[in-house]
């Protein structure tokens, strides 16, 4: 068990917190109290819901070898006109090795988290949110995949103040873009 507990609230936020059990001397009941917390990113409805539902497949990334395009590109969905959208392999978000179904993930970015003032923040400007008063905003890439339970299965800080949350969703296992 690590110092931080991670929380993902779909369409709200990603955060880390450290809690401690405190005994209420009056009631004798122990309860958890948050001693420290950082918001790692917030859902931005203006960005994440600004595209039509038909464009959602453009945010699905498939890890199968058959989805590798020419010259090191990865297929990441289909556009409205039916064309396959590809990005250079080096720019495509990595797919978790334990993603269920066919390994596909639906990706969302949760931006505008709390300011991070870690000494290494200059190395993270490419991945994390905006620059704020000498620091950067924390941000999180959320990757939804097929799985047996609704669960936050993995958290990784892939660069200073940028996080990757892998979340499994049973309903995705029935979706054509995620079926094995």
mmCIF file of C-alpha atoms in Angstrom:
data_model
loop_
_atom_site.group_PDB
_atom_site.id
_atom_site.type_symbol
_atom_site.label_atom_id
_atom_site.label_comp_id
_atom_site.label_asym_id
_atom_site.label_seq_id
_atom_site.Cartn_x
_atom_site.Cartn_y
_atom_site.Cartn_z
ATOM 1 C CA UNK A 1 0.000 0.000 0.000
ATOM 2 C CA UNK A 2 1.397 3.347 -1.062
ATOM 3 C CA UNK A 3 1.094 6.786 0.427
ATOM 4 C CA UNK A 4 -1.511 7.961 -2.115
ATOM 5 C CA UNK A 5 -4.995 6.665 -2.781
ATOM 6 C CA UNK A 6 -6.264 7.410 -6.287
ATOM 7 C CA UNK A 7 -9.821 8.358 -7.182
ATOM 8 C CA UNK A 8 -11.462 8.603 -10.594
ATOM 9 C CA UNK A 9 -14.912 10.199 -10.813
ATOM 10 C CA UNK A 10 -16.141 9.853 -14.404
ATOM 11 C CA UNK A 11 -17.116 13.214 -15.945
ATOM 12 C CA UNK A 12 -15.763 15.010 -12.849
ATOM 13 C CA UNK A 13 -12.108 14.578 -11.860
ATOM 14 C CA UNK A 14 -9.050 12.473 -11.148
ATOM 15 C CA UNK A 15 -7.306 12.991 -7.814
ATOM 16 C CA UNK A 16 -4.840 11.538 -5.355
ATOM 17 C CA UNK A 17 -5.218 11.855 -1.624
ATOM 18 C CA UNK A 18 -3.661 10.660 1.594
ATOM 19 C CA UNK A 19 -6.101 9.718 4.306
ATOM 20 C CA UNK A 20 -5.696 8.797 7.920
ATOM 21 C CA UNK A 21 -8.087 7.173 10.360
ATOM 22 C CA UNK A 22 -9.095 9.542 13.140
ATOM 23 C CA UNK A 23 -10.973 8.494 16.238
ATOM 24 C CA UNK A 24 -13.808 10.805 17.287
ATOM 25 C CA UNK A 25 -13.298 11.013 21.036
ATOM 26 C CA UNK A 26 -16.967 11.906 21.631
ATOM 27 C CA UNK A 27 -18.620 9.136 19.607
ATOM 28 C CA UNK A 28 -15.806 6.582 19.656
ATOM 29 C CA UNK A 29 -16.229 6.147 15.891
ATOM 30 C CA UNK A 30 -13.202 6.026 13.622
ATOM 31 C CA UNK A 31 -13.453 7.767 10.258
ATOM 32 C CA UNK A 32 -11.068 8.523 7.449
ATOM 33 C CA UNK A 33 -9.917 12.131 7.103
ATOM 34 C CA UNK A 34 -8.152 13.494 4.018
ATOM 35 C CA UNK A 35 -4.845 14.980 5.154
ATOM 36 C CA UNK A 36 -3.458 15.895 1.741
ATOM 37 C CA UNK A 37 -4.880 15.870 -1.795
ATOM 38 C CA UNK A 38 -4.063 16.873 -5.359
ATOM 39 C CA UNK A 39 -6.523 17.135 -8.220
ATOM 40 C CA UNK A 40 -4.796 15.446 -11.147
ATOM 41 C CA UNK A 41 -7.201 16.722 -13.794
ATOM 42 C CA UNK A 42 -10.777 17.791 -14.335
ATOM 43 C CA UNK A 43 -13.354 16.791 -16.920
ATOM 44 C CA UNK A 44 -13.872 19.678 -19.348
ATOM 45 C CA UNK A 45 -17.342 19.362 -20.842
ATOM 46 C CA UNK A 46 -16.576 22.026 -23.477
ATOM 47 C CA UNK A 47 -13.707 19.947 -24.849
ATOM 48 C CA UNK A 48 -14.711 16.353 -24.146
ATOM 49 C CA UNK A 49 -18.313 16.715 -25.296
ATOM 50 C CA UNK A 50 -17.721 19.148 -28.153
ATOM 51 C CA UNK A 51 -17.586 16.513 -30.886
ATOM 52 C CA UNK A 52 -20.630 14.568 -32.127
ATOM 53 C CA UNK A 53 -21.208 10.984 -30.955
ATOM 54 C CA UNK A 54 -20.325 9.731 -34.437
ATOM 55 C CA UNK A 55 -16.752 10.936 -33.872
ATOM 56 C CA UNK A 56 -16.237 8.928 -30.669
ATOM 57 C CA UNK A 57 -14.579 6.066 -32.615
ATOM 58 C CA UNK A 58 -11.802 8.543 -33.487
ATOM 59 C CA UNK A 59 -10.805 8.433 -29.799
ATOM 60 C CA UNK A 60 -10.463 4.630 -29.747
ATOM 61 C CA UNK A 61 -6.932 3.288 -30.003
ATOM 62 C CA UNK A 62 -6.415 -0.350 -30.908
ATOM 63 C CA UNK A 63 -3.240 -2.186 -29.958
ATOM 64 C CA UNK A 64 -3.555 -5.139 -32.316
ATOM 65 C CA UNK A 65 -0.908 -5.662 -34.966
ATOM 66 C CA UNK A 66 -3.575 -5.437 -37.686
ATOM 67 C CA UNK A 67 -4.139 -1.833 -36.650
ATOM 68 C CA UNK A 68 -0.599 -0.774 -37.420
ATOM 69 C CA UNK A 69 -0.561 1.416 -40.484
ATOM 70 C CA UNK A 70 2.193 2.096 -43.004
ATOM 71 C CA UNK A 71 5.442 3.729 -41.931
ATOM 72 C CA UNK A 72 4.988 3.230 -38.203
ATOM 73 C CA UNK A 73 1.537 4.763 -37.798
ATOM 74 C CA UNK A 74 -1.239 3.442 -35.578
ATOM 75 C CA UNK A 75 -4.902 3.379 -36.539
ATOM 76 C CA UNK A 76 -6.899 5.212 -33.888
ATOM 77 C CA UNK A 77 -10.445 5.049 -35.193
ATOM 78 C CA UNK A 78 -12.558 6.033 -38.143
ATOM 79 C CA UNK A 79 -13.589 9.543 -39.131
ATOM 80 C CA UNK A 80 -17.134 10.599 -40.093
ATOM 81 C CA UNK A 81 -16.408 10.033 -43.761
ATOM 82 C CA UNK A 82 -15.310 6.451 -43.059
ATOM 83 C CA UNK A 83 -11.586 7.089 -43.456
ATOM 84 C CA UNK A 84 -9.235 5.505 -40.961
ATOM 85 C CA UNK A 85 -7.469 8.096 -38.830
ATOM 86 C CA UNK A 86 -3.796 7.355 -38.202
ATOM 87 C CA UNK A 87 -1.153 9.042 -36.079
ATOM 88 C CA UNK A 88 2.597 8.455 -35.948
ATOM 89 C CA UNK A 89 3.342 5.570 -33.575
ATOM 90 C CA UNK A 90 5.515 7.854 -31.418
ATOM 91 C CA UNK A 91 2.532 10.256 -30.927
ATOM 92 C CA UNK A 92 -0.086 7.594 -30.203
ATOM 93 C CA UNK A 93 -0.844 7.073 -26.522
ATOM 94 C CA UNK A 94 0.427 3.679 -25.356
ATOM 95 C CA UNK A 95 -2.147 0.958 -24.920
ATOM 96 C CA UNK A 96 -2.143 -0.987 -21.650
ATOM 97 C CA UNK A 97 -0.890 -4.537 -22.065
ATOM 98 C CA UNK A 98 -3.724 -5.866 -19.904
ATOM 99 C CA UNK A 99 -6.604 -4.211 -21.803
ATOM 100 C CA UNK A 100 -9.429 -6.717 -22.288
ATOM 101 C CA UNK A 101 -11.348 -7.558 -25.447
ATOM 102 C CA UNK A 102 -9.184 -6.819 -28.468
ATOM 103 C CA UNK A 103 -6.921 -4.448 -26.518
ATOM 104 C CA UNK A 104 -8.662 -1.273 -27.681
ATOM 105 C CA UNK A 105 -8.924 1.737 -25.372
ATOM 106 C CA UNK A 106 -11.080 4.876 -25.444
ATOM 107 C CA UNK A 107 -8.972 7.868 -24.425
ATOM 108 C CA UNK A 108 -9.960 11.086 -22.661
ATOM 109 C CA UNK A 109 -7.732 13.839 -21.275
ATOM 110 C CA UNK A 110 -8.554 15.314 -17.883
ATOM 111 C CA UNK A 111 -6.739 18.672 -17.751
ATOM 112 C CA UNK A 112 -6.437 21.671 -15.420
ATOM 113 C CA UNK A 113 -5.500 19.840 -12.246
ATOM 114 C CA UNK A 114 -3.758 21.465 -9.306
ATOM 115 C CA UNK A 115 -0.493 23.287 -9.929
ATOM 116 C CA UNK A 116 2.601 21.112 -9.770
ATOM 117 C CA UNK A 117 5.786 22.772 -8.602
ATOM 118 C CA UNK A 118 8.087 19.761 -8.775
ATOM 119 C CA UNK A 119 11.692 20.672 -9.747
ATOM 120 C CA UNK A 120 11.333 18.457 -12.833
ATOM 121 C CA UNK A 121 8.299 20.289 -14.255
ATOM 122 C CA UNK A 122 10.187 21.773 -17.174
ATOM 123 C CA UNK A 123 10.620 18.235 -18.531
ATOM 124 C CA UNK A 124 6.862 17.701 -18.358
ATOM 125 C CA UNK A 125 5.567 20.741 -20.231
ATOM 126 C CA UNK A 126 4.919 18.690 -23.348
ATOM 127 C CA UNK A 127 2.509 16.288 -21.602
ATOM 128 C CA UNK A 128 0.883 18.159 -18.756
ATOM 129 C CA UNK A 129 -1.559 21.057 -18.676
ATOM 130 C CA UNK A 130 -0.853 24.778 -18.941
ATOM 131 C CA UNK A 131 1.904 26.742 -17.254
ATOM 132 C CA UNK A 132 0.734 28.389 -14.012
ATOM 133 C CA UNK A 133 2.890 30.700 -11.852
ATOM 134 C CA UNK A 134 6.184 28.899 -12.416
ATOM 135 C CA UNK A 135 4.638 25.434 -12.287
ATOM 136 C CA UNK A 136 2.372 23.406 -14.511
ATOM 137 C CA UNK A 137 -1.114 22.043 -14.056
ATOM 138 C CA UNK A 138 -1.380 18.342 -13.358
ATOM 139 C CA UNK A 139 -3.221 16.355 -16.036
ATOM 140 C CA UNK A 140 -4.343 12.770 -16.581
ATOM 141 C CA UNK A 141 -4.880 10.563 -19.615
ATOM 142 C CA UNK A 142 -7.765 8.179 -18.870
ATOM 143 C CA UNK A 143 -7.830 4.965 -20.928
ATOM 144 C CA UNK A 144 -11.098 3.012 -20.819
ATOM 145 C CA UNK A 145 -10.970 -0.654 -21.846
ATOM 146 C CA UNK A 146 -13.098 -3.790 -21.732
ATOM 147 C CA UNK A 147 -13.028 -5.550 -18.363
ATOM 148 C CA UNK A 148 -15.117 -7.700 -16.023
ATOM 149 C CA UNK A 149 -15.652 -4.926 -13.444
ATOM 150 C CA UNK A 150 -15.944 -1.155 -13.316
ATOM 151 C CA UNK A 151 -12.513 -0.575 -11.851
ATOM 152 C CA UNK A 152 -9.527 1.746 -11.745
ATOM 153 C CA UNK A 153 -6.988 -0.988 -12.443
ATOM 154 C CA UNK A 154 -3.749 0.924 -12.837
ATOM 155 C CA UNK A 155 -2.272 4.358 -12.167
ATOM 156 C CA UNK A 156 1.053 5.480 -13.573
ATOM 157 C CA UNK A 157 2.862 8.819 -13.404
ATOM 158 C CA UNK A 158 4.443 8.570 -16.860
ATOM 159 C CA UNK A 159 6.154 11.947 -16.550
ATOM 160 C CA UNK A 160 6.328 14.515 -13.779
ATOM 161 C CA UNK A 161 2.782 15.693 -12.977
ATOM 162 C CA UNK A 162 1.176 13.733 -15.836
ATOM 163 C CA UNK A 163 -0.723 10.566 -14.954
ATOM 164 C CA UNK A 164 -2.289 7.667 -16.833
ATOM 165 C CA UNK A 165 -5.376 5.981 -15.344
ATOM 166 C CA UNK A 166 -6.489 2.634 -16.808
ATOM 167 C CA UNK A 167 -10.192 2.038 -16.177
ATOM 168 C CA UNK A 168 -12.111 -1.118 -17.114
ATOM 169 C CA UNK A 169 -15.775 -0.940 -18.140
ATOM 170 C CA UNK A 170 -17.816 -4.144 -18.705
ATOM 171 C CA UNK A 171 -20.177 -2.487 -21.224
ATOM 172 C CA UNK A 172 -17.263 -1.865 -23.601
ATOM 173 C CA UNK A 173 -16.787 -5.630 -24.056
ATOM 174 C CA UNK A 174 -20.000 -5.702 -26.120
ATOM 175 C CA UNK A 175 -19.062 -2.712 -28.303
ATOM 176 C CA UNK A 176 -17.872 -3.665 -31.829
ATOM 177 C CA UNK A 177 -14.678 -1.602 -31.528
ATOM 178 C CA UNK A 178 -13.657 -3.495 -28.367
ATOM 179 C CA UNK A 179 -14.746 -7.095 -29.060
ATOM 180 C CA UNK A 180 -12.035 -9.733 -29.158
#
